[in-house]
């Protein structure tokens, strides 16, 4: 068991996080599921529930197919005032590297800009991730738990964090 990565792997991990944020900021919804393994887990959960061990999550998906279904919902069924979002992601803290699986986390802040309005802080928290190397050499999220700090969510969370 180790928490060390060689430079190549650390750089690849850094790029995974950067490309993920860039895709979401560009509203490239088709790209979002491709950052995950087929049998992935993606959960969005308030900090209080996470710290108390409560399973209730705002969003919970258990496969890439469920992520694709969310993309369909974003495009075809959800109606809302348009807005842009911008992710600022901190440096990843590698907690553990075991059998090619990287357990890591990073702080994030998401800013939201609605048309003709000032930019506001939309959501802040941390991601707790398990990243795996795929047969083609790429890194993907096997599990991503997004733990947001505030229980108060303005309106609803439409786009992924």
mmCIF file of N, CA and C in Angstrom, residues 62-146:
data_model
loop_
_atom_site.group_PDB
_atom_site.id
_atom_site.type_symbol
_atom_site.label_atom_id
_atom_site.label_comp_id
_atom_site.label_asym_id
_atom_site.label_seq_id
_atom_site.Cartn_x
_atom_site.Cartn_y
_atom_site.Cartn_z
ATOM 1 N N UNK A 62 -25.474 4.597 -10.666
ATOM 2 C CA UNK A 62 -24.678 3.399 -10.431
ATOM 3 C C UNK A 62 -24.167 2.743 -11.704
ATOM 4 N N UNK A 63 -24.064 3.492 -12.773
ATOM 5 C CA UNK A 63 -23.476 2.961 -14.003
ATOM 6 C C UNK A 63 -23.311 4.104 -15.008
ATOM 7 N N UNK A 64 -22.481 3.856 -15.993
ATOM 8 C CA UNK A 64 -22.327 4.837 -17.063
ATOM 9 C C UNK A 64 -23.652 5.024 -17.807
ATOM 10 N N UNK A 65 -24.440 3.955 -17.913
ATOM 11 C CA UNK A 65 -25.749 4.062 -18.579
ATOM 12 C C UNK A 65 -26.651 5.054 -17.839
ATOM 13 N N UNK A 66 -26.599 5.062 -16.505
ATOM 14 C CA UNK A 66 -27.398 6.018 -15.740
ATOM 15 C C UNK A 66 -26.894 7.443 -15.951
ATOM 16 N N UNK A 67 -25.588 7.612 -16.120
ATOM 17 C CA UNK A 67 -25.040 8.946 -16.422
ATOM 18 C C UNK A 67 -25.546 9.414 -17.783
ATOM 19 N N UNK A 68 -25.566 8.509 -18.745
ATOM 20 C CA UNK A 68 -26.080 8.868 -20.078
ATOM 21 C C UNK A 68 -27.557 9.242 -20.016
ATOM 22 N N UNK A 69 -28.307 8.570 -19.160
ATOM 23 C CA UNK A 69 -29.713 8.908 -18.977
ATOM 24 C C UNK A 69 -29.851 10.322 -18.422
ATOM 25 N N UNK A 70 -28.953 10.691 -17.506
ATOM 26 C CA UNK A 70 -28.965 12.056 -16.963
ATOM 27 C C UNK A 70 -28.678 13.070 -18.063
ATOM 28 N N UNK A 71 -27.731 12.746 -18.947
ATOM 29 C CA UNK A 71 -27.420 13.627 -20.078
ATOM 30 C C UNK A 71 -28.667 13.814 -20.938
ATOM 31 N N UNK A 72 -29.386 12.734 -21.191
ATOM 32 C CA UNK A 72 -30.630 12.836 -21.951
ATOM 33 C C UNK A 72 -31.607 13.779 -21.239
ATOM 34 N N UNK A 73 -31.713 13.632 -19.921
ATOM 35 C CA UNK A 73 -32.590 14.502 -19.139
ATOM 36 C C UNK A 73 -32.198 15.964 -19.230
ATOM 37 N N UNK A 74 -30.898 16.231 -19.159
ATOM 38 C CA UNK A 74 -30.410 17.614 -19.264
ATOM 39 C C UNK A 74 -30.807 18.215 -20.603
ATOM 40 N N UNK A 75 -30.656 17.439 -21.650
ATOM 41 C CA UNK A 75 -30.925 17.951 -23.000
ATOM 42 C C UNK A 75 -32.402 18.001 -23.361
ATOM 43 N N UNK A 76 -33.152 16.992 -22.944
ATOM 44 C CA UNK A 76 -34.493 16.810 -23.493
ATOM 45 C C UNK A 76 -35.647 17.087 -22.529
ATOM 46 N N UNK A 77 -35.438 16.994 -21.234
ATOM 47 C CA UNK A 77 -36.595 17.071 -20.341
ATOM 48 C C UNK A 77 -36.505 18.148 -19.264
ATOM 49 N N UNK A 78 -35.334 18.652 -18.982
ATOM 50 C CA UNK A 78 -35.200 19.654 -17.927
ATOM 51 C C UNK A 78 -35.253 21.055 -18.522
ATOM 52 N N UNK A 79 -36.121 21.878 -17.980
ATOM 53 C CA UNK A 79 -36.254 23.242 -18.456
ATOM 54 C C UNK A 79 -35.907 24.193 -17.320
ATOM 55 N N UNK A 80 -35.039 25.153 -17.616
ATOM 56 C CA UNK A 80 -34.559 26.080 -16.593
ATOM 57 C C UNK A 80 -33.974 27.306 -17.274
ATOM 58 N N UNK A 81 -33.758 28.360 -16.490
ATOM 59 C CA UNK A 81 -33.065 29.532 -17.016
ATOM 60 C C UNK A 81 -31.647 29.117 -17.387
ATOM 61 N N UNK A 82 -31.188 29.488 -18.560
ATOM 62 C CA UNK A 82 -29.835 29.085 -18.953
ATOM 63 C C UNK A 82 -28.777 29.735 -18.061
ATOM 64 N N UNK A 83 -27.706 29.012 -17.839
ATOM 65 C CA UNK A 83 -26.577 29.561 -17.085
ATOM 66 C C UNK A 83 -25.298 28.840 -17.457
ATOM 67 N N UNK A 84 -24.213 29.498 -17.184
ATOM 68 C CA UNK A 84 -22.884 28.919 -17.363
ATOM 69 C C UNK A 84 -22.361 28.502 -15.999
ATOM 70 N N UNK A 85 -21.516 27.511 -15.998
ATOM 71 C CA UNK A 85 -20.852 27.175 -14.748
ATOM 72 C C UNK A 85 -19.348 27.073 -14.999
ATOM 73 N N UNK A 86 -18.602 27.363 -13.955
ATOM 74 C CA UNK A 86 -17.141 27.318 -14.017
ATOM 75 C C UNK A 86 -16.641 26.587 -12.782
ATOM 76 N N UNK A 87 -15.868 25.518 -13.005
ATOM 77 C CA UNK A 87 -15.303 24.721 -11.919
ATOM 78 C C UNK A 87 -13.875 25.170 -11.616
ATOM 79 N N UNK A 88 -13.588 25.364 -10.361
ATOM 80 C CA UNK A 88 -12.214 25.589 -9.906
ATOM 81 C C UNK A 88 -11.903 24.411 -8.987
ATOM 82 N N UNK A 89 -10.909 23.624 -9.378
ATOM 83 C CA UNK A 89 -10.599 22.379 -8.673
ATOM 84 C C UNK A 89 -9.207 22.475 -8.072
ATOM 85 N N UNK A 90 -9.110 22.117 -6.805
ATOM 86 C CA UNK A 90 -7.820 22.120 -6.115
ATOM 87 C C UNK A 90 -6.970 20.928 -6.531
ATOM 88 N N UNK A 91 -5.743 20.949 -6.097
ATOM 89 C CA UNK A 91 -4.814 19.843 -6.360
ATOM 90 C C UNK A 91 -5.314 18.580 -5.672
ATOM 91 N N UNK A 92 -5.177 17.470 -6.353
ATOM 92 C CA UNK A 92 -5.633 16.203 -5.811
ATOM 93 C C UNK A 92 -4.728 15.772 -4.651
ATOM 94 N N UNK A 93 -5.356 15.276 -3.617
ATOM 95 C CA UNK A 93 -4.643 14.679 -2.497
ATOM 96 C C UNK A 93 -4.759 13.172 -2.661
ATOM 97 N N UNK A 94 -3.647 12.524 -2.952
ATOM 98 C CA UNK A 94 -3.650 11.078 -3.141
ATOM 99 C C UNK A 94 -3.618 10.431 -1.764
ATOM 100 N N UNK A 95 -4.643 9.673 -1.455
ATOM 101 C CA UNK A 95 -4.762 9.012 -0.151
ATOM 102 C C UNK A 95 -4.126 7.628 -0.154
ATOM 103 N N UNK A 96 -4.284 6.926 -1.295
ATOM 104 C CA UNK A 96 -3.816 5.546 -1.335
ATOM 105 C C UNK A 96 -3.730 5.077 -2.778
ATOM 106 N N UNK A 97 -2.727 4.276 -3.052
ATOM 107 C CA UNK A 97 -2.595 3.632 -4.358
ATOM 108 C C UNK A 97 -2.419 2.138 -4.085
ATOM 109 N N UNK A 98 -3.406 1.354 -4.523
ATOM 110 C CA UNK A 98 -3.376 -0.089 -4.293
ATOM 111 C C UNK A 98 -3.837 -0.801 -5.555
ATOM 112 N N UNK A 99 -3.022 -1.715 -6.041
ATOM 113 C CA UNK A 99 -3.388 -2.528 -7.207
ATOM 114 C C UNK A 99 -3.895 -1.680 -8.372
ATOM 115 N N UNK A 100 -3.233 -0.569 -8.633
ATOM 116 C CA UNK A 100 -3.598 0.279 -9.758
ATOM 117 C C UNK A 100 -4.806 1.170 -9.521
ATOM 118 N N UNK A 101 -5.372 1.127 -8.335
ATOM 119 C CA UNK A 101 -6.513 1.977 -7.989
ATOM 120 C C UNK A 101 -5.997 3.137 -7.152
ATOM 121 N N UNK A 102 -6.371 4.338 -7.554
ATOM 122 C CA UNK A 102 -5.925 5.551 -6.865
ATOM 123 C C UNK A 102 -7.113 6.108 -6.089
ATOM 124 N N UNK A 103 -6.981 6.152 -4.781
ATOM 125 C CA UNK A 103 -7.987 6.806 -3.941
ATOM 126 C C UNK A 103 -7.490 8.213 -3.677
ATOM 127 N N UNK A 104 -8.282 9.206 -4.073
ATOM 128 C CA UNK A 104 -7.841 10.591 -3.944
ATOM 129 C C UNK A 104 -9.043 11.503 -3.736
ATOM 130 N N UNK A 105 -8.756 12.742 -3.397
ATOM 131 C CA UNK A 105 -9.823 13.720 -3.228
ATOM 132 C C UNK A 105 -9.305 15.095 -3.609
ATOM 133 N N UNK A 106 -10.235 15.983 -3.865
ATOM 134 C CA UNK A 106 -9.883 17.360 -4.221
ATOM 135 C C UNK A 106 -11.023 18.279 -3.815
ATOM 136 N N UNK A 107 -10.674 19.474 -3.386
ATOM 137 C CA UNK A 107 -11.669 20.506 -3.114
ATOM 138 C C UNK A 107 -12.110 21.125 -4.437
ATOM 139 N N UNK A 108 -13.325 21.648 -4.455
ATOM 140 C CA UNK A 108 -13.821 22.311 -5.663
ATOM 141 C C UNK A 108 -14.721 23.474 -5.278
ATOM 142 N N UNK A 109 -14.876 24.373 -6.223
ATOM 143 C CA UNK A 109 -15.876 25.432 -6.149
ATOM 144 C C UNK A 109 -16.483 25.556 -7.540
ATOM 145 N N UNK A 110 -17.791 25.692 -7.588
ATOM 146 C CA UNK A 110 -18.485 25.893 -8.858
ATOM 147 C C UNK A 110 -19.154 27.256 -8.799
ATOM 148 N N UNK A 111 -18.851 28.071 -9.800
ATOM 149 C CA UNK A 111 -19.458 29.391 -9.930
ATOM 150 C C UNK A 111 -20.516 29.311 -11.018
ATOM 151 N N UNK A 112 -21.612 30.047 -10.819
ATOM 152 C CA UNK A 112 -22.693 30.043 -11.799
ATOM 153 C C UNK A 112 -22.929 31.464 -12.276
ATOM 154 N N UNK A 113 -23.080 31.600 -13.582
ATOM 155 C CA UNK A 113 -23.386 32.895 -14.176
ATOM 156 C C UNK A 113 -24.648 32.759 -15.023
ATOM 157 N N UNK A 114 -25.705 33.432 -14.572
ATOM 158 C CA UNK A 114 -26.925 33.504 -15.372
ATOM 159 C C UNK A 114 -26.813 34.720 -16.279
ATOM 160 N N UNK A 115 -27.478 34.658 -17.403
ATOM 161 C CA UNK A 115 -27.432 35.753 -18.358
ATOM 162 C C UNK A 115 -27.889 37.048 -17.697
ATOM 163 N N UNK A 116 -27.148 38.105 -17.912
ATOM 164 C CA UNK A 116 -27.458 39.445 -17.397
ATOM 165 C C UNK A 116 -27.487 39.523 -15.868
ATOM 166 N N UNK A 117 -26.749 38.621 -15.212
ATOM 167 C CA UNK A 117 -26.661 38.655 -13.749
ATOM 168 C C UNK A 117 -25.205 38.505 -13.327
ATOM 169 N N UNK A 118 -24.944 38.863 -12.085
ATOM 170 C CA UNK A 118 -23.603 38.686 -11.543
ATOM 171 C C UNK A 118 -23.319 37.213 -11.303
ATOM 172 N N UNK A 119 -22.057 36.854 -11.382
ATOM 173 C CA UNK A 119 -21.628 35.498 -11.073
ATOM 174 C C UNK A 119 -21.764 35.260 -9.573
ATOM 175 N N UNK A 120 -22.235 34.065 -9.213
ATOM 176 C CA UNK A 120 -22.385 33.696 -7.809
ATOM 177 C C UNK A 120 -21.688 32.365 -7.535
ATOM 178 N N UNK A 121 -21.364 32.148 -6.282
ATOM 179 C CA UNK A 121 -20.852 30.836 -5.881
ATOM 180 C C UNK A 121 -22.052 29.901 -5.838
ATOM 181 N N UNK A 122 -22.000 28.840 -6.612
ATOM 182 C CA UNK A 122 -23.128 27.916 -6.717
ATOM 183 C C UNK A 122 -22.987 26.742 -5.753
ATOM 184 N N UNK A 123 -21.794 26.147 -5.708
ATOM 185 C CA UNK A 123 -21.623 24.943 -4.919
ATOM 186 C C UNK A 123 -20.149 24.781 -4.565
ATOM 187 N N UNK A 124 -19.882 24.373 -3.326
ATOM 188 C CA UNK A 124 -18.510 24.208 -2.839
ATOM 189 C C UNK A 124 -18.431 22.916 -2.047
ATOM 190 N N UNK A 125 -17.334 22.215 -2.181
ATOM 191 C CA UNK A 125 -17.155 20.982 -1.417
ATOM 192 C C UNK A 125 -15.894 20.258 -1.816
ATOM 193 N N UNK A 126 -15.970 18.925 -1.795
ATOM 194 C CA UNK A 126 -14.828 18.102 -2.185
ATOM 195 C C UNK A 126 -15.331 16.855 -2.886
ATOM 196 N N UNK A 127 -14.483 16.299 -3.703
ATOM 197 C CA UNK A 127 -14.784 15.020 -4.338
ATOM 198 C C UNK A 127 -13.910 13.964 -3.679
ATOM 199 N N UNK A 128 -14.483 12.809 -3.457
ATOM 200 C CA UNK A 128 -13.758 11.659 -2.938
ATOM 201 C C UNK A 128 -13.839 10.618 -4.045
ATOM 202 N N UNK A 129 -12.691 10.322 -4.635
ATOM 203 C CA UNK A 129 -12.679 9.559 -5.877
ATOM 204 C C UNK A 129 -11.860 8.285 -5.792
ATOM 205 N N UNK A 130 -12.257 7.328 -6.616
ATOM 206 C CA UNK A 130 -11.442 6.158 -6.883
ATOM 207 C C UNK A 130 -11.221 6.128 -8.389
ATOM 208 N N UNK A 131 -9.966 6.182 -8.779
ATOM 209 C CA UNK A 131 -9.594 6.267 -10.186
ATOM 210 C C UNK A 131 -8.849 4.987 -10.567
ATOM 211 N N UNK A 132 -9.156 4.464 -11.752
ATOM 212 C CA UNK A 132 -8.513 3.234 -12.220
ATOM 213 C C UNK A 132 -7.913 3.449 -13.605
ATOM 214 N N UNK A 133 -6.878 2.662 -13.894
ATOM 215 C CA UNK A 133 -6.276 2.689 -15.222
ATOM 216 C C UNK A 133 -6.999 1.671 -16.095
ATOM 217 N N UNK A 134 -7.401 2.110 -17.262
ATOM 218 C CA UNK A 134 -8.116 1.266 -18.207
ATOM 219 C C UNK A 134 -7.112 0.496 -19.076
ATOM 220 N N UNK A 135 -7.552 -0.550 -19.756
ATOM 221 C CA UNK A 135 -6.635 -1.311 -20.609
ATOM 222 C C UNK A 135 -5.918 -0.471 -21.663
ATOM 223 N N UNK A 136 -6.562 0.617 -22.123
ATOM 224 C CA UNK A 136 -5.918 1.481 -23.116
ATOM 225 C C UNK A 136 -4.919 2.453 -22.483
ATOM 226 N N UNK A 137 -4.755 2.388 -21.151
ATOM 227 C CA UNK A 137 -3.799 3.247 -20.459
ATOM 228 C C UNK A 137 -4.397 4.516 -19.876
ATOM 229 N N UNK A 138 -5.630 4.846 -20.237
ATOM 230 C CA UNK A 138 -6.266 6.070 -19.727
ATOM 231 C C UNK A 138 -6.720 5.861 -18.287
ATOM 232 N N UNK A 139 -6.927 6.962 -17.586
ATOM 233 C CA UNK A 139 -7.480 6.923 -16.235
ATOM 234 C C UNK A 139 -8.953 7.303 -16.295
ATOM 235 N N UNK A 140 -9.767 6.601 -15.488
ATOM 236 C CA UNK A 140 -11.198 6.907 -15.409
ATOM 237 C C UNK A 140 -11.651 6.806 -13.966
ATOM 238 N N UNK A 141 -12.758 7.471 -13.682
ATOM 239 C CA UNK A 141 -13.345 7.399 -12.360
ATOM 240 C C UNK A 141 -14.158 6.103 -12.236
ATOM 241 N N UNK A 142 -13.819 5.290 -11.246
ATOM 242 C CA UNK A 142 -14.637 4.129 -10.914
ATOM 243 C C UNK A 142 -15.710 4.555 -9.927
ATOM 244 N N UNK A 143 -15.372 5.555 -9.121
ATOM 245 C CA UNK A 143 -16.296 6.072 -8.125
ATOM 246 C C UNK A 143 -15.999 7.547 -7.899
ATOM 247 N N UNK A 144 -17.055 8.337 -7.849
ATOM 248 C CA UNK A 144 -16.916 9.762 -7.544
ATOM 249 C C UNK A 144 -18.037 10.147 -6.593
ATOM 250 N N UNK A 145 -17.638 10.512 -5.380
ATOM 251 C CA UNK A 145 -18.572 11.006 -4.385
ATOM 252 C C UNK A 145 -18.321 12.497 -4.243
ATOM 253 N N UNK A 146 -19.311 13.295 -4.602
ATOM 254 C CA UNK A 146 -19.224 14.751 -4.495
ATOM 255 C C UNK A 146 -19.938 15.135 -3.200
#
